[in-house]
Amino acid sequence: MWYAITGIDTADSLARRLSARPAHLERLQALQQQGRLLLAGPFPAIDAEDPGPAGFSGSLIVAEFVDLAAAQAWADADPYIAAGVYREVTVRPFRKVLP
């Protein structure tokens, strides 16, 4: 089943985000190689493709896991949590309808 993982950044998280980004992307690329990643990306803090020093306010990942517990365990191990980027993470089942 698909699960939506939403992370909400702490204030002034850009430097921590940039530092932890390679490890964060490595885990996402592993999901992609396994055919389990539907989409992933950050929420710019301002209305711009590249928010520059404004940074990001969070992230969305939609990926396939065997169950909610597996999705939660994967989310809990995100390098952004260890680096203090996310202040809150939610994991919810997601039903893809379109396209």
Tab-separated table of N, CA and C in Angstrom:
chain	number	residue	atom	x	y	z
A	1	MET	N	0.843	-1.173	0.000
A	1	MET	CA	0.000	0.000	0.000
A	1	MET	C	0.889	1.237	0.000
A	2	TRP	N	0.344	2.303	-0.543
A	2	TRP	CA	1.054	3.587	-0.538
A	2	TRP	C	0.857	4.280	0.801
A	3	TYR	N	1.893	5.050	1.212
A	3	TYR	CA	1.824	5.845	2.437
A	3	TYR	C	2.384	7.222	2.158
A	4	ALA	N	1.707	8.246	2.678
A	4	ALA	CA	2.171	9.627	2.564
A	4	ALA	C	2.911	9.983	3.845
A	5	ILE	N	4.147	10.375	3.677
A	5	ILE	CA	4.988	10.782	4.805
A	5	ILE	C	5.221	12.281	4.661
A	6	THR	N	4.771	13.031	5.638
A	6	THR	CA	4.914	14.483	5.612
A	6	THR	C	5.783	14.922	6.781
A	7	GLY	N	6.862	15.614	6.445
A	7	GLY	CA	7.736	16.173	7.467
A	7	GLY	C	7.602	17.680	7.489
A	8	ILE	N	7.493	18.247	8.674
A	8	ILE	CA	7.415	19.698	8.847
A	8	ILE	C	8.731	20.156	9.482
A	9	ASP	N	9.386	21.112	8.817
A	9	ASP	CA	10.703	21.567	9.268
A	9	ASP	C	10.638	22.413	10.536
A	10	THR	N	11.741	22.365	11.276
A	10	THR	CA	11.951	23.289	12.376
A	10	THR	C	12.307	24.653	11.775
A	11	ALA	N	12.276	25.675	12.585
A	11	ALA	CA	12.674	27.013	12.116
A	11	ALA	C	14.158	27.004	11.769
A	12	ASP	N	14.509	27.747	10.758
A	12	ASP	CA	15.915	27.903	10.351
A	12	ASP	C	16.622	26.563	10.134
A	13	SER	N	15.975	25.675	9.393
A	13	SER	CA	16.511	24.318	9.192
A	13	SER	C	17.370	24.171	7.942
A	14	LEU	N	17.524	25.217	7.139
A	14	LEU	CA	18.177	25.069	5.836
A	14	LEU	C	19.590	24.482	5.939
A	15	ALA	N	20.422	24.966	6.828
A	15	ALA	CA	21.795	24.454	6.938
A	15	ALA	C	21.792	22.981	7.340
A	16	ARG	N	20.934	22.613	8.290
A	16	ARG	CA	20.851	21.209	8.711
A	16	ARG	C	20.318	20.345	7.575
A	17	ARG	N	19.349	20.879	6.837
A	17	ARG	CA	18.764	20.159	5.702
A	17	ARG	C	19.832	19.894	4.644
A	18	LEU	N	20.604	20.904	4.310
A	18	LEU	CA	21.637	20.740	3.280
A	18	LEU	C	22.699	19.740	3.713
A	19	SER	N	23.046	19.743	4.984
A	19	SER	CA	24.050	18.831	5.506
A	19	SER	C	23.579	17.368	5.448
A	20	ALA	N	22.321	17.127	5.784
A	20	ALA	CA	21.784	15.763	5.837
A	20	ALA	C	21.207	15.293	4.503
A	21	ARG	N	21.145	16.177	3.524
A	21	ARG	CA	20.478	15.862	2.247
A	21	ARG	C	21.065	14.651	1.523
A	22	PRO	N	22.381	14.482	1.423
A	22	PRO	CA	22.893	13.304	0.707
A	22	PRO	C	22.384	11.980	1.291
A	23	ALA	N	22.386	11.843	2.594
A	23	ALA	CA	21.903	10.613	3.229
A	23	ALA	C	20.395	10.457	3.041
A	24	HIS	N	19.670	11.564	3.114
A	24	HIS	CA	18.219	11.552	2.899
A	24	HIS	C	17.914	11.089	1.476
A	25	LEU	N	18.604	11.644	0.493
A	25	LEU	CA	18.380	11.277	-0.907
A	25	LEU	C	18.777	9.833	-1.185
A	26	GLU	N	19.807	9.349	-0.532
A	26	GLU	CA	20.242	7.962	-0.730
A	26	GLU	C	19.119	6.987	-0.380
A	27	ARG	N	18.416	7.262	0.695
A	27	ARG	CA	17.299	6.391	1.096
A	27	ARG	C	16.153	6.476	0.100
A	28	LEU	N	15.892	7.672	-0.404
A	28	LEU	CA	14.830	7.833	-1.406
A	28	LEU	C	15.193	7.135	-2.709
A	29	GLN	N	16.455	7.237	-3.100
A	29	GLN	CA	16.902	6.573	-4.326
A	29	GLN	C	16.798	5.058	-4.198
A	30	ALA	N	17.025	4.516	-3.022
A	30	ALA	CA	16.863	3.077	-2.796
A	30	ALA	C	15.405	2.674	-3.005
A	31	LEU	N	14.474	3.467	-2.475
A	31	LEU	CA	13.049	3.196	-2.705
A	31	LEU	C	12.723	3.262	-4.193
A	32	GLN	N	13.275	4.251	-4.870
A	32	GLN	CA	13.020	4.404	-6.300
A	32	GLN	C	13.543	3.195	-7.078
A	33	GLN	N	14.734	2.742	-6.767
A	33	GLN	CA	15.315	1.584	-7.451
A	33	GLN	C	14.501	0.317	-7.214
A	34	GLN	N	13.818	0.261	-6.092
A	34	GLN	CA	12.964	-0.884	-5.773
A	34	GLN	C	11.568	-0.739	-6.380
A	35	GLY	N	11.303	0.387	-7.056
A	35	GLY	CA	9.992	0.633	-7.651
A	35	GLY	C	8.924	0.969	-6.637
A	36	ARG	N	9.333	1.485	-5.467
A	36	ARG	CA	8.393	1.758	-4.373
A	36	ARG	C	8.176	3.241	-4.105
A	37	LEU	N	8.769	4.122	-4.906
A	37	LEU	CA	8.640	5.556	-4.684
A	37	LEU	C	7.710	6.154	-5.731
A	38	LEU	N	6.616	6.752	-5.288
A	38	LEU	CA	5.690	7.420	-6.196
A	38	LEU	C	6.145	8.848	-6.449
A	39	LEU	N	6.496	9.566	-5.380
A	39	LEU	CA	6.998	10.931	-5.500
A	39	LEU	C	7.646	11.359	-4.201
A	40	ALA	N	8.502	12.360	-4.314
A	40	ALA	CA	9.157	12.920	-3.138
A	40	ALA	C	9.650	14.314	-3.475
A	41	GLY	N	9.551	15.205	-2.517
A	41	GLY	CA	10.073	16.548	-2.725
A	41	GLY	C	9.769	17.460	-1.556
A	42	PRO	N	10.455	18.606	-1.535
A	42	PRO	CA	10.284	19.565	-0.441
A	42	PRO	C	9.202	20.597	-0.753
A	43	PHE	N	8.740	21.235	0.312
A	43	PHE	CA	7.828	22.372	0.211
A	43	PHE	C	8.662	23.649	0.332
A	44	PRO	N	8.825	24.427	-0.742
A	44	PRO	CA	9.561	25.693	-0.617
A	44	PRO	C	8.864	26.611	0.400
A	45	ALA	N	9.648	27.328	1.170
A	45	ALA	CA	9.089	28.217	2.188
A	45	ALA	C	8.432	29.454	1.581
A	46	ILE	N	8.771	29.747	0.327
A	46	ILE	CA	8.148	30.856	-0.389
A	46	ILE	C	7.673	30.343	-1.740
A	47	ASP	N	6.885	31.135	-2.426
A	47	ASP	CA	6.327	30.731	-3.715
A	47	ASP	C	7.371	30.878	-4.816
A	48	ALA	N	8.313	29.925	-4.831
A	48	ALA	CA	9.394	29.959	-5.807
A	48	ALA	C	9.944	28.552	-5.974
A	49	GLU	N	10.304	28.210	-7.202
A	49	GLU	CA	10.913	26.908	-7.476
A	49	GLU	C	12.192	26.739	-6.644
A	50	ASP	N	13.014	27.775	-6.612
A	50	ASP	CA	14.231	27.785	-5.797
A	50	ASP	C	14.067	28.877	-4.739
A	51	PRO	N	13.775	28.511	-3.500
A	51	PRO	CA	13.515	29.512	-2.469
A	51	PRO	C	14.756	30.189	-1.910
A	52	GLY	N	15.947	29.762	-2.369
A	52	GLY	CA	17.175	30.387	-1.879
A	52	GLY	C	17.289	30.306	-0.376
A	53	PRO	N	17.721	31.395	0.263
A	53	PRO	CA	17.941	31.363	1.712
A	53	PRO	C	16.659	31.212	2.532
A	54	ALA	N	15.483	31.387	1.901
A	54	ALA	CA	14.223	31.170	2.627
A	54	ALA	C	14.064	29.708	2.997
A	55	GLY	N	14.676	28.828	2.205
A	55	GLY	CA	14.662	27.410	2.522
A	55	GLY	C	13.335	26.729	2.261
A	56	PHE	N	13.078	25.724	3.070
A	56	PHE	CA	11.915	24.869	2.881
A	56	PHE	C	11.140	24.738	4.183
A	57	SER	N	9.854	24.440	4.056
A	57	SER	CA	9.021	24.308	5.252
A	57	SER	C	8.712	22.853	5.584
A	58	GLY	N	9.117	21.940	4.718
A	58	GLY	CA	8.856	20.531	4.971
A	58	GLY	C	9.033	19.712	3.710
A	59	SER	N	8.565	18.472	3.767
A	59	SER	CA	8.716	17.552	2.642
A	59	SER	C	7.522	16.612	2.572
A	60	LEU	N	7.313	16.063	1.367
A	60	LEU	CA	6.300	15.036	1.145
A	60	LEU	C	6.951	13.869	0.429
A	61	ILE	N	6.707	12.679	0.938
A	61	ILE	CA	7.167	11.442	0.318
A	61	ILE	C	5.956	10.527	0.223
A	62	VAL	N	5.721	9.967	-0.950
A	62	VAL	CA	4.685	8.944	-1.106
A	62	VAL	C	5.387	7.700	-1.616
A	63	ALA	N	5.341	6.651	-0.805
A	63	ALA	CA	6.060	5.423	-1.124
A	63	ALA	C	5.251	4.208	-0.675
A	64	GLU	N	5.637	3.070	-1.227
A	64	GLU	CA	4.947	1.821	-0.935
A	64	GLU	C	5.669	1.050	0.170
A	65	PHE	N	4.892	0.595	1.140
A	65	PHE	CA	5.401	-0.219	2.242
A	65	PHE	C	4.413	-1.344	2.499
A	66	VAL	N	4.850	-2.381	3.201
A	66	VAL	CA	3.963	-3.521	3.456
A	66	VAL	C	2.830	-3.158	4.406
A	67	ASP	N	3.091	-2.232	5.322
A	67	ASP	CA	2.040	-1.810	6.244
A	67	ASP	C	2.447	-0.479	6.896
A	68	LEU	N	1.534	0.055	7.695
A	68	LEU	CA	1.759	1.344	8.344
A	68	LEU	C	2.965	1.296	9.280
A	69	ALA	N	3.138	0.202	9.982
A	69	ALA	CA	4.274	0.087	10.909
A	69	ALA	C	5.602	0.169	10.154
A	70	ALA	N	5.682	-0.463	8.995
A	70	ALA	CA	6.911	-0.413	8.191
A	70	ALA	C	7.160	0.991	7.666
A	71	ALA	N	6.095	1.665	7.243
A	71	ALA	CA	6.226	3.042	6.760
A	71	ALA	C	6.679	3.961	7.891
A	72	GLN	N	6.117	3.783	9.084
A	72	GLN	CA	6.488	4.603	10.236
A	72	GLN	C	7.935	4.358	10.634
A	73	ALA	N	8.354	3.101	10.618
A	73	ALA	CA	9.739	2.775	10.974
A	73	ALA	C	10.709	3.402	9.974
A	74	TRP	N	10.371	3.358	8.692
A	74	TRP	CA	11.222	3.968	7.673
A	74	TRP	C	11.300	5.479	7.904
A	75	ALA	N	10.157	6.106	8.153
A	75	ALA	CA	10.121	7.550	8.385
A	75	ALA	C	10.913	7.928	9.640
A	76	ASP	N	10.797	7.138	10.684
A	76	ASP	CA	11.498	7.429	11.937
A	76	ASP	C	13.017	7.402	11.781
A	77	ALA	N	13.505	6.657	10.788
A	77	ALA	CA	14.949	6.526	10.566
A	77	ALA	C	15.489	7.559	9.573
A	78	ASP	N	14.679	8.518	9.178
A	78	ASP	CA	15.123	9.514	8.199
A	78	ASP	C	16.256	10.369	8.765
A	79	PRO	N	17.322	10.570	7.996
A	79	PRO	CA	18.424	11.422	8.452
A	79	PRO	C	17.990	12.847	8.802
A	80	TYR	N	16.920	13.323	8.206
A	80	TYR	CA	16.437	14.665	8.552
A	80	TYR	C	15.950	14.728	9.995
A	81	ILE	N	15.441	13.631	10.531
A	81	ILE	CA	15.033	13.614	11.942
A	81	ILE	C	16.274	13.681	12.827
A	82	ALA	N	17.245	12.840	12.526
A	82	ALA	CA	18.477	12.817	13.331
A	82	ALA	C	19.203	14.157	13.299
A	83	ALA	N	19.110	14.873	12.165
A	83	ALA	CA	19.792	16.155	12.016
A	83	ALA	C	18.992	17.329	12.586
A	84	GLY	N	17.775	17.070	13.048
A	84	GLY	CA	16.951	18.146	13.602
A	84	GLY	C	16.286	19.009	12.550
A	85	VAL	N	16.125	18.480	11.339
A	85	VAL	CA	15.432	19.236	10.277
A	85	VAL	C	13.925	19.228	10.529
A	86	TYR	N	13.375	18.059	10.784
A	86	TYR	CA	11.926	17.920	10.991
A	86	TYR	C	11.570	18.108	12.457
A	87	ARG	N	10.514	18.879	12.700
A	87	ARG	CA	9.975	19.002	14.051
A	87	ARG	C	8.780	18.074	14.243
A	88	GLU	N	8.211	17.635	13.111
A	88	GLU	CA	7.034	16.763	13.166
A	88	GLU	C	6.995	15.926	11.896
A	89	VAL	N	6.635	14.656	12.037
A	89	VAL	CA	6.481	13.769	10.891
A	89	VAL	C	5.179	12.997	11.063
A	90	THR	N	4.378	12.966	10.003
A	90	THR	CA	3.157	12.166	10.019
A	90	THR	C	3.246	11.139	8.900
A	91	VAL	N	2.677	9.978	9.162
A	91	VAL	CA	2.618	8.903	8.183
A	91	VAL	C	1.163	8.452	8.103
A	92	ARG	N	0.616	8.504	6.881
A	92	ARG	CA	-0.783	8.120	6.687
A	92	ARG	C	-0.919	7.247	5.450
A	93	PRO	N	-1.857	6.306	5.473
A	93	PRO	CA	-2.138	5.546	4.262
A	93	PRO	C	-2.584	6.494	3.154
A	94	PHE	N	-2.235	6.151	1.927
A	94	PHE	CA	-2.553	6.992	0.764
A	94	PHE	C	-3.102	6.097	-0.337
A	95	ARG	N	-4.223	6.494	-0.892
A	95	ARG	CA	-4.813	5.742	-1.996
A	95	ARG	C	-4.683	6.543	-3.274
A	96	LYS	N	-3.862	6.067	-4.173
A	96	LYS	CA	-3.642	6.747	-5.458
A	96	LYS	C	-4.849	6.480	-6.352
A	97	VAL	N	-5.445	7.557	-6.862
A	97	VAL	CA	-6.592	7.441	-7.743
A	97	VAL	C	-6.233	7.910	-9.155
A	98	LEU	N	-5.573	9.051	-9.275
A	98	LEU	CA	-5.207	9.599	-10.579
A	98	LEU	C	-3.751	10.031	-10.565
A	99	PRO	N	-3.049	10.085	-11.609
A	99	PRO	CA	-3.432	9.528	-12.910
A	99	PRO	C	-3.311	8.022	-12.890
